[in-house]
PDB file of C-alpha atoms in Angstrom:
ATOM      1  CA  ASP A   1      20.076  37.798 -89.018  1.00 56.00           C
ATOM      2  CA  THR A   2      18.879  40.946 -90.672  1.00 81.00           C
ATOM      3  CA  GLY A   3      15.217  40.473 -89.956  1.00 95.00           C
ATOM      4  CA  VAL A   4      12.244  40.742 -92.243  1.00 97.00           C
ATOM      5  CA  SER A   5      12.373  43.652 -94.764  1.00 97.00           C
ATOM      6  CA  GLN A   6       9.648  45.162 -96.744  1.00 98.00           C
ATOM      7  CA  ASP A   7       9.621  47.609 -99.675  1.00 98.00           C
ATOM      8  CA  PRO A   8       8.420  50.212-100.074  1.00 98.00           C
ATOM      9  CA  ARG A   9       7.744  51.545 -96.583  1.00 98.00           C
ATOM     10  CA  HIS A  10       5.092  53.929 -97.818  1.00 98.00           C
ATOM     11  CA  LYS A  11       2.979  54.077-100.983  1.00 98.00           C
ATOM     12  CA  ILE A  12       0.524  56.668-101.967  1.00 98.00           C
ATOM     13  CA  THR A  13      -1.533  55.864-105.045  1.00 98.00           C
ATOM     14  CA  LYS A  14      -4.691  56.993-106.756  1.00 98.00           C
ATOM     15  CA  ARG A  15      -7.870  54.890-106.847  1.00 98.00           C
ATOM     16  CA  GLY A  16      -7.816  52.454-109.695  1.00 98.00           C
ATOM     17  CA  GLN A  17      -4.030  52.081-109.880  1.00 98.00           C
ATOM     18  CA  ASN A  18      -2.175  48.784-109.288  1.00 98.00           C
ATOM     19  CA  VAL A  19       0.467  48.522-106.535  1.00 98.00           C
ATOM     20  CA  THR A  20       2.957  45.830-105.720  1.00 98.00           C
ATOM     21  CA  PHE A  21       4.765  45.277-102.409  1.00 98.00           C
ATOM     22  CA  ARG A  22       7.810  43.155-101.743  1.00 98.00           C
ATOM     23  CA  CYS A  23       8.777  41.211 -98.600  1.00 98.00           C
ATOM     24  CA  ASP A  24      12.148  39.596 -97.894  1.00 97.00           C
ATOM     25  CA  PRO A  25      11.879  37.100 -95.016  1.00 97.00           C
ATOM     26  CA  ILE A  26      14.549  36.038 -92.508  1.00 95.00           C
ATOM     27  CA  SER A  27      16.883  33.925 -94.677  1.00 92.00           C
ATOM     28  CA  GLU A  28      16.336  30.457 -93.224  1.00 89.00           C
ATOM     29  CA  HIS A  29      12.560  30.840 -92.658  1.00 93.00           C
ATOM     30  CA  ASN A  30      10.379  28.613 -94.773  1.00 92.00           C
ATOM     31  CA  ARG A  31       7.068  30.337 -94.071  1.00 94.00           C
ATOM     32  CA  LEU A  32       5.988  33.804 -95.118  1.00 96.00           C
ATOM     33  CA  TYR A  33       2.683  35.489 -94.097  1.00 96.00           C
ATOM     34  CA  TRP A  34       0.869  38.574 -95.229  1.00 97.00           C
ATOM     35  CA  TYR A  35      -1.425  40.502 -92.891  1.00 98.00           C
ATOM     36  CA  ARG A  36      -3.326  43.836 -93.180  1.00 97.00           C
ATOM     37  CA  GLN A  37      -3.819  46.221 -90.268  1.00 98.00           C
ATOM     38  CA  THR A  38      -6.132  49.194 -90.153  1.00 97.00           C
ATOM     39  CA  LEU A  39      -6.179  51.811 -87.470  1.00 94.00           C
ATOM     40  CA  GLY A  40      -7.351  50.589 -84.053  1.00 93.00           C
ATOM     41  CA  GLN A  41      -7.397  46.928 -85.175  1.00 96.00           C
ATOM     42  CA  GLY A  42      -5.130  43.926 -84.829  1.00 97.00           C
ATOM     43  CA  PRO A  43      -3.445  42.537 -87.954  1.00 97.00           C
ATOM     44  CA  GLU A  44      -5.714  40.556 -90.128  1.00 96.00           C
ATOM     45  CA  PHE A  45      -4.463  37.425 -91.930  1.00 96.00           C
ATOM     46  CA  LEU A  46      -4.357  37.596 -95.736  1.00 96.00           C
ATOM     47  CA  THR A  47      -2.358  34.605 -97.013  1.00 96.00           C
ATOM     48  CA  TYR A  48       0.715  32.510 -96.336  1.00 94.00           C
ATOM     49  CA  PHE A  49       3.340  30.413 -98.067  1.00 94.00           C
ATOM     50  CA  GLN A  50       5.352  27.457 -97.086  1.00 92.00           C
ATOM     51  CA  ASN A  51       8.434  27.600 -99.371  1.00 93.00           C
ATOM     52  CA  GLU A  52       6.944  28.479-102.736  1.00 93.00           C
ATOM     53  CA  ALA A  53       3.509  26.946-102.075  1.00 93.00           C
ATOM     54  CA  GLN A  54       0.571  29.196-101.161  1.00 93.00           C
ATOM     55  CA  LEU A  55      -1.180  27.170 -98.496  1.00 90.00           C
ATOM     56  CA  GLU A  56      -4.021  29.406 -97.427  1.00 90.00           C
ATOM     57  CA  LYS A  57      -5.782  32.498 -98.562  1.00 92.00           C
ATOM     58  CA  SER A  58      -8.268  34.411 -96.467  1.00 92.00           C
ATOM     59  CA  ARG A  59     -11.901  34.287 -97.588  1.00 87.00           C
ATOM     60  CA  LEU A  60     -11.981  37.984 -96.992  1.00 79.00           C
ATOM     61  CA  LEU A  61      -9.319  38.600 -99.710  1.00 85.00           C
ATOM     62  CA  SER A  62     -10.694  40.092-102.819  1.00 89.00           C
ATOM     63  CA  ASP A  63      -9.825  38.723-106.225  1.00 93.00           C
ATOM     64  CA  ARG A  64      -7.925  42.010-106.774  1.00 96.00           C
ATOM     65  CA  PHE A  65      -5.283  40.720-104.403  1.00 97.00           C
ATOM     66  CA  SER A  66      -2.597  38.257-105.506  1.00 96.00           C
ATOM     67  CA  ALA A  67       0.565  37.078-103.848  1.00 97.00           C
ATOM     68  CA  GLU A  68       3.452  35.080-105.068  1.00 96.00           C
ATOM     69  CA  ARG A  69       6.625  33.574-103.633  1.00 96.00           C
ATOM     70  CA  PRO A  70       8.194  32.156-106.828  1.00 90.00           C
ATOM     71  CA  LYS A  71      11.473  30.720-105.521  1.00 87.00           C
ATOM     72  CA  GLY A  72      10.451  30.280-101.892  1.00 85.00           C
ATOM     73  CA  SER A  73      12.461  33.323-100.881  1.00 91.00           C
ATOM     74  CA  PHE A  74      10.969  36.838-101.309  1.00 96.00           C
ATOM     75  CA  SER A  75       7.303  37.402-101.872  1.00 98.00           C
ATOM     76  CA  THR A  76       5.188  40.013-103.624  1.00 98.00           C
ATOM     77  CA  LEU A  77       1.741  41.173-102.879  1.00 98.00           C
ATOM     78  CA  GLU A  78      -0.118  42.939-105.726  1.00 97.00           C
ATOM     79  CA  ILE A  79      -3.306  44.900-105.377  1.00 97.00           C
ATOM     80  CA  GLN A  80      -5.087  45.580-108.663  1.00 97.00           C
ATOM     81  CA  ARG A  81      -7.531  48.534-109.157  1.00 97.00           C
ATOM     82  CA  THR A  82      -7.001  49.858-105.742  1.00 98.00           C
ATOM     83  CA  GLU A  83      -9.926  51.265-103.719  1.00 97.00           C
ATOM     84  CA  GLN A  84      -9.880  53.732-100.817  1.00 97.00           C
ATOM     85  CA  GLY A  85     -10.848  50.832 -98.527  1.00 96.00           C
ATOM     86  CA  ASP A  86      -7.451  49.182 -99.311  1.00 97.00           C
ATOM     87  CA  SER A  87      -5.689  51.883 -97.350  1.00 98.00           C
ATOM     88  CA  ALA A  88      -3.950  50.095 -94.487  1.00 97.00           C
ATOM     89  CA  MET A  89      -0.605  48.855 -93.188  1.00 98.00           C
ATOM     90  CA  TYR A  90       0.437  45.680 -95.003  1.00 98.00           C
ATOM     91  CA  LEU A  91       2.588  43.496 -92.795  1.00 98.00           C
ATOM     92  CA  CYS A  92       4.772  40.608 -93.723  1.00 98.00           C
ATOM     93  CA  ALA A  93       5.968  38.052 -91.233  1.00 98.00           C
ATOM     94  CA  SER A  94       8.174  35.011 -91.533  1.00 96.00           C
ATOM     95  CA  SER A  95       8.813  31.955 -89.490  1.00 94.00           C
ATOM     96  CA  LEU A  96      10.716  28.747 -89.361  1.00 91.00           C
ATOM     97  CA  GLN A  97       8.002  26.106 -89.056  1.00 82.00           C
ATOM     98  CA  ARG A  98       9.216  22.997 -87.321  1.00 77.00           C
ATOM     99  CA  GLY A  99       7.286  20.635 -85.213  1.00 71.00           C
ATOM    100  CA  GLY A 100       4.032  22.198 -84.130  1.00 68.00           C
ATOM    101  CA  THR A 101       5.203  25.730 -83.344  1.00 75.00           C
ATOM    102  CA  ASP A 102       5.268  28.672 -85.678  1.00 83.00           C
ATOM    103  CA  THR A 103       6.714  31.873 -84.170  1.00 91.00           C
ATOM    104  CA  GLN A 104       6.272  34.772 -86.532  1.00 95.00           C
ATOM    105  CA  TYR A 105       8.442  37.749 -86.818  1.00 97.00           C
ATOM    106  CA  PHE A 106       7.133  40.885 -88.524  1.00 98.00           C
ATOM    107  CA  GLY A 107       8.765  43.251 -90.989  1.00 98.00           C
ATOM    108  CA  PRO A 108       8.352  47.085 -90.751  1.00 98.00           C
ATOM    109  CA  GLY A 109       5.283  47.091 -92.915  1.00 98.00           C
ATOM    110  CA  THR A 110       4.178  49.001 -96.021  1.00 98.00           C
ATOM    111  CA  ARG A 111       1.740  51.746 -95.361  1.00 98.00           C
ATOM    112  CA  LEU A 112      -0.638  52.164 -98.355  1.00 98.00           C
ATOM    113  CA  THR A 113      -2.672  55.259 -98.871  1.00 98.00           C
ATOM    114  CA  VAL A 114      -5.229  55.268-101.628  1.00 98.00           C
ATOM    115  CA  LEU A 115      -6.514  58.730-102.652  1.00 97.00           C
TER     116      LEU A 115
ATOM    117  CA  GLN B   1     -18.122  36.689 -80.078  1.00 70.00           C
ATOM    118  CA  LYS B   2     -14.730  37.697 -81.324  1.00 76.00           C
ATOM    119  CA  GLU B   3     -12.120  35.013 -81.489  1.00 90.00           C
ATOM    120  CA  VAL B   4      -9.567  36.930 -79.469  1.00 95.00           C
ATOM    121  CA  GLU B   5     -10.731  39.601 -77.018  1.00 96.00           C
ATOM    122  CA  GLN B   6      -8.822  42.359 -75.259  1.00 96.00           C
ATOM    123  CA  ASN B   7      -9.841  45.418 -73.409  1.00 92.00           C
ATOM    124  CA  SER B   8      -8.797  48.277 -75.693  1.00 90.00           C
ATOM    125  CA  GLY B   9      -7.824  50.513 -72.744  1.00 90.00           C
ATOM    126  CA  PRO B  10      -6.082  52.739 -72.291  1.00 95.00           C
ATOM    127  CA  LEU B  11      -4.636  51.079 -69.164  1.00 96.00           C
ATOM    128  CA  SER B  12      -2.729  53.672 -67.237  1.00 97.00           C
ATOM    129  CA  VAL B  13      -0.152  52.615 -64.589  1.00 97.00           C
ATOM    130  CA  PRO B  14       2.468  54.669 -62.696  1.00 98.00           C
ATOM    131  CA  GLU B  15       6.110  54.113 -63.432  1.00 98.00           C
ATOM    132  CA  GLY B  16       7.487  51.244 -61.398  1.00 97.00           C
ATOM    133  CA  ALA B  17       4.095  49.531 -60.995  1.00 98.00           C
ATOM    134  CA  ILE B  18       2.899  46.184 -62.387  1.00 98.00           C
ATOM    135  CA  ALA B  19       0.849  46.318 -65.608  1.00 98.00           C
ATOM    136  CA  SER B  20      -1.560  43.467 -66.075  1.00 97.00           C
ATOM    137  CA  LEU B  21      -2.914  42.840 -69.608  1.00 98.00           C
ATOM    138  CA  ASN B  22      -5.570  40.237 -70.342  1.00 97.00           C
ATOM    139  CA  CYS B  23      -6.768  38.311 -73.306  1.00 96.00           C
ATOM    140  CA  THR B  24      -9.518  35.723 -73.767  1.00 96.00           C
ATOM    141  CA  TYR B  25      -9.990  33.501 -76.789  1.00 94.00           C
ATOM    142  CA  SER B  26     -12.877  31.454 -77.980  1.00 91.00           C
ATOM    143  CA  ASP B  27     -11.290  28.566 -79.999  1.00 85.00           C
ATOM    144  CA  ARG B  28     -10.548  25.660 -77.720  1.00 81.00           C
ATOM    145  CA  VAL B  29      -8.183  24.115 -80.241  1.00 79.00           C
ATOM    146  CA  SER B  30      -5.865  27.158 -79.964  1.00 76.00           C
ATOM    147  CA  GLN B  31      -2.397  25.923 -79.223  1.00 80.00           C
ATOM    148  CA  SER B  32       0.075  28.686 -79.201  1.00 90.00           C
ATOM    149  CA  PHE B  33      -0.221  32.127 -77.645  1.00 94.00           C
ATOM    150  CA  PHE B  34       1.829  35.216 -78.290  1.00 96.00           C
ATOM    151  CA  TRP B  35       2.188  38.784 -76.974  1.00 98.00           C
ATOM    152  CA  TYR B  36       3.388  41.428 -79.403  1.00 98.00           C
ATOM    153  CA  ARG B  37       4.217  45.036 -78.600  1.00 98.00           C
ATOM    154  CA  GLN B  38       3.319  47.670 -81.121  1.00 98.00           C
ATOM    155  CA  TYR B  39       4.492  51.268 -80.867  1.00 98.00           C
ATOM    156  CA  SER B  40       2.375  53.830 -82.774  1.00 96.00           C
ATOM    157  CA  GLY B  41       3.033  53.692 -86.426  1.00 94.00           C
ATOM    158  CA  LYS B  42       5.422  50.687 -86.130  1.00 96.00           C
ATOM    159  CA  SER B  43       5.001  46.991 -86.770  1.00 97.00           C
ATOM    160  CA  PRO B  44       4.394  44.341 -84.029  1.00 98.00           C
ATOM    161  CA  GLU B  45       7.407  43.131 -82.095  1.00 98.00           C
ATOM    162  CA  LEU B  46       7.321  39.733 -80.441  1.00 97.00           C
ATOM    163  CA  ILE B  47       7.655  39.834 -76.710  1.00 97.00           C
ATOM    164  CA  MET B  48       6.674  36.417 -75.452  1.00 95.00           C
ATOM    165  CA  SER B  49       5.240  33.124 -76.571  1.00 95.00           C
ATOM    166  CA  ILE B  50       3.638  30.496 -74.347  1.00 95.00           C
ATOM    167  CA  TYR B  51       2.312  27.079 -75.148  1.00 91.00           C
ATOM    168  CA  SER B  52       1.611  25.311 -71.851  1.00 92.00           C
ATOM    169  CA  ASN B  53      -0.579  26.113 -68.887  1.00 94.00           C
ATOM    170  CA  GLY B  54       1.196  28.117 -66.171  1.00 96.00           C
ATOM    171  CA  ASP B  55       3.619  30.952 -66.070  1.00 97.00           C
ATOM    172  CA  LYS B  56       6.536  31.892 -68.226  1.00 97.00           C
ATOM    173  CA  GLU B  57       8.911  34.545 -67.188  1.00 97.00           C
ATOM    174  CA  ASP B  58      11.353  36.576 -69.355  1.00 96.00           C
ATOM    175  CA  GLY B  59      12.977  39.476 -67.600  1.00 97.00           C
ATOM    176  CA  ARG B  60      10.311  41.922 -66.537  1.00 98.00           C
ATOM    177  CA  PHE B  61       7.622  40.094 -68.480  1.00 98.00           C
ATOM    178  CA  THR B  62       5.508  37.051 -67.301  1.00 98.00           C
ATOM    179  CA  ALA B  63       3.013  35.328 -69.551  1.00 98.00           C
ATOM    180  CA  GLN B  64       0.277  33.326 -67.908  1.00 97.00           C
ATOM    181  CA  LEU B  65      -1.853  30.730 -69.701  1.00 96.00           C
ATOM    182  CA  ASN B  66      -4.988  28.941 -68.533  1.00 95.00           C
ATOM    183  CA  LYS B  67      -6.353  26.819 -71.245  1.00 92.00           C
ATOM    184  CA  ALA B  68      -9.357  25.603 -69.244  1.00 93.00           C
ATOM    185  CA  SER B  69     -10.451  29.203 -68.837  1.00 93.00           C
ATOM    186  CA  GLN B  70      -9.321  30.196 -72.280  1.00 93.00           C
ATOM    187  CA  TYR B  71      -7.375  33.015 -70.835  1.00 95.00           C
ATOM    188  CA  VAL B  72      -3.882  34.398 -71.302  1.00 97.00           C
ATOM    189  CA  SER B  73      -2.292  37.395 -69.631  1.00 97.00           C
ATOM    190  CA  LEU B  74       0.872  39.411 -69.649  1.00 98.00           C
ATOM    191  CA  LEU B  75       2.307  40.966 -66.533  1.00 98.00           C
ATOM    192  CA  ILE B  76       4.948  43.698 -66.868  1.00 98.00           C
ATOM    193  CA  ARG B  77       6.945  44.438 -63.714  1.00 98.00           C
ATOM    194  CA  ASP B  78       8.578  47.681 -62.937  1.00 98.00           C
ATOM    195  CA  SER B  79       6.718  49.396 -65.774  1.00 98.00           C
ATOM    196  CA  GLN B  80       8.766  52.092 -67.613  1.00 97.00           C
ATOM    197  CA  PRO B  81       7.569  54.942 -69.799  1.00 97.00           C
ATOM    198  CA  SER B  82       9.168  53.065 -72.712  1.00 97.00           C
ATOM    199  CA  ASP B  83       6.659  50.327 -72.219  1.00 98.00           C
ATOM    200  CA  SER B  84       3.880  52.660 -73.305  1.00 98.00           C
ATOM    201  CA  ALA B  85       2.514  50.939 -76.446  1.00 98.00           C
ATOM    202  CA  THR B  86      -0.258  48.814 -77.698  1.00 98.00           C
ATOM    203  CA  TYR B  87      -0.014  45.103 -76.652  1.00 98.00           C
ATOM    204  CA  LEU B  88      -1.469  42.583 -79.043  1.00 98.00           C
ATOM    205  CA  CYS B  89      -2.549  39.150 -77.960  1.00 97.00           C
ATOM    206  CA  ALA B  90      -2.313  36.534 -80.856  1.00 96.00           C
ATOM    207  CA  VAL B  91      -3.323  32.882 -80.969  1.00 94.00           C
ATOM    208  CA  ASN B  92      -2.853  30.146 -83.506  1.00 88.00           C
ATOM    209  CA  ARG B  93      -4.367  26.757 -83.788  1.00 78.00           C
ATOM    210  CA  TRP B  94      -3.487  23.338 -85.072  1.00 70.00           C
ATOM    211  CA  GLU B  95      -4.474  23.039 -88.706  1.00 70.00           C
ATOM    212  CA  ASP B  96      -5.341  19.870 -90.617  1.00 64.00           C
ATOM    213  CA  THR B  97      -1.731  19.735 -91.523  1.00 65.00           C
ATOM    214  CA  GLY B  98      -0.843  19.075 -87.959  1.00 66.00           C
ATOM    215  CA  THR B  99       0.964  22.333 -87.592  1.00 70.00           C
ATOM    216  CA  ALA B 100       0.091  25.767 -86.410  1.00 69.00           C
ATOM    217  CA  SER B 101      -0.214  28.560 -88.884  1.00 81.00           C
ATOM    218  CA  LYS B 102      -1.950  31.942 -89.150  1.00 90.00           C
ATOM    219  CA  LEU B 103      -2.259  34.151 -86.159  1.00 94.00           C
ATOM    220  CA  THR B 104      -5.560  35.608 -85.065  1.00 94.00           C
ATOM    221  CA  PHE B 105      -5.064  38.852 -83.133  1.00 97.00           C
ATOM    222  CA  GLY B 106      -7.051  40.772 -80.645  1.00 97.00           C
ATOM    223  CA  THR B 107      -7.561  44.532 -81.166  1.00 97.00           C
ATOM    224  CA  GLY B 108      -4.868  45.254 -78.583  1.00 97.00           C
ATOM    225  CA  THR B 109      -4.652  47.026 -75.296  1.00 97.00           C
ATOM    226  CA  ARG B 110      -3.062  50.496 -75.184  1.00 97.00           C
ATOM    227  CA  LEU B 111      -0.739  50.822 -72.121  1.00 98.00           C
ATOM    228  CA  GLN B 112       0.251  54.180 -70.773  1.00 98.00           C
ATOM    229  CA  VAL B 113       2.966  54.312 -68.150  1.00 98.00           C
ATOM    230  CA  THR B 114       2.899  57.671 -66.376  1.00 96.00           C
ATOM    231  CA  LEU B 115       5.794  59.419 -64.624  1.00 91.00           C
TER     232      LEU B 115
END
């Protein structure tokens, strides 16, 4: 069990540029979540997948954000036309959903800075 | 009212003492409760999960859940300087699918263990 991995760990970009982040979940996990965390706040839900299906997307998520999990394994999160308000830590978590429980394990995160 | 509320702290306890961290939640259909530890600049690390009323112990950590009062707490016995971190309370609820999914986090309580 190698844990959840994320790439890159840090990204600095200029306003208006597009960025893409990758998450590789724990291998047998069927669910994958994306959260965003800003300083002094708890993580905020963005979206999640069960296998390759995107089951929920936060109402707070701008149309500039899109996520995919094409083969039910790794996932990508793309932010188009970045804004300074997008600066945050983007966290990926995975879980093996069975029965009613869903224990999520987080990756190291990708810290995005938009200049 | 926030869905999950925590005192932001800092909570300062001397080394060897018991640290008591508290969390209240507003959604009565919340089913699963988690405590995560987050060191500065790092991602959340799962410490404990609890699903039923009562106490659950794991080493120096004890989680307590009272669904009638919508209250969950974490006790850390024999606190060590390495326990100094932000502790995040998270809850998830049954969705229409009959399973639990996204986590809702509090803002976290910063714990400082002093020598």
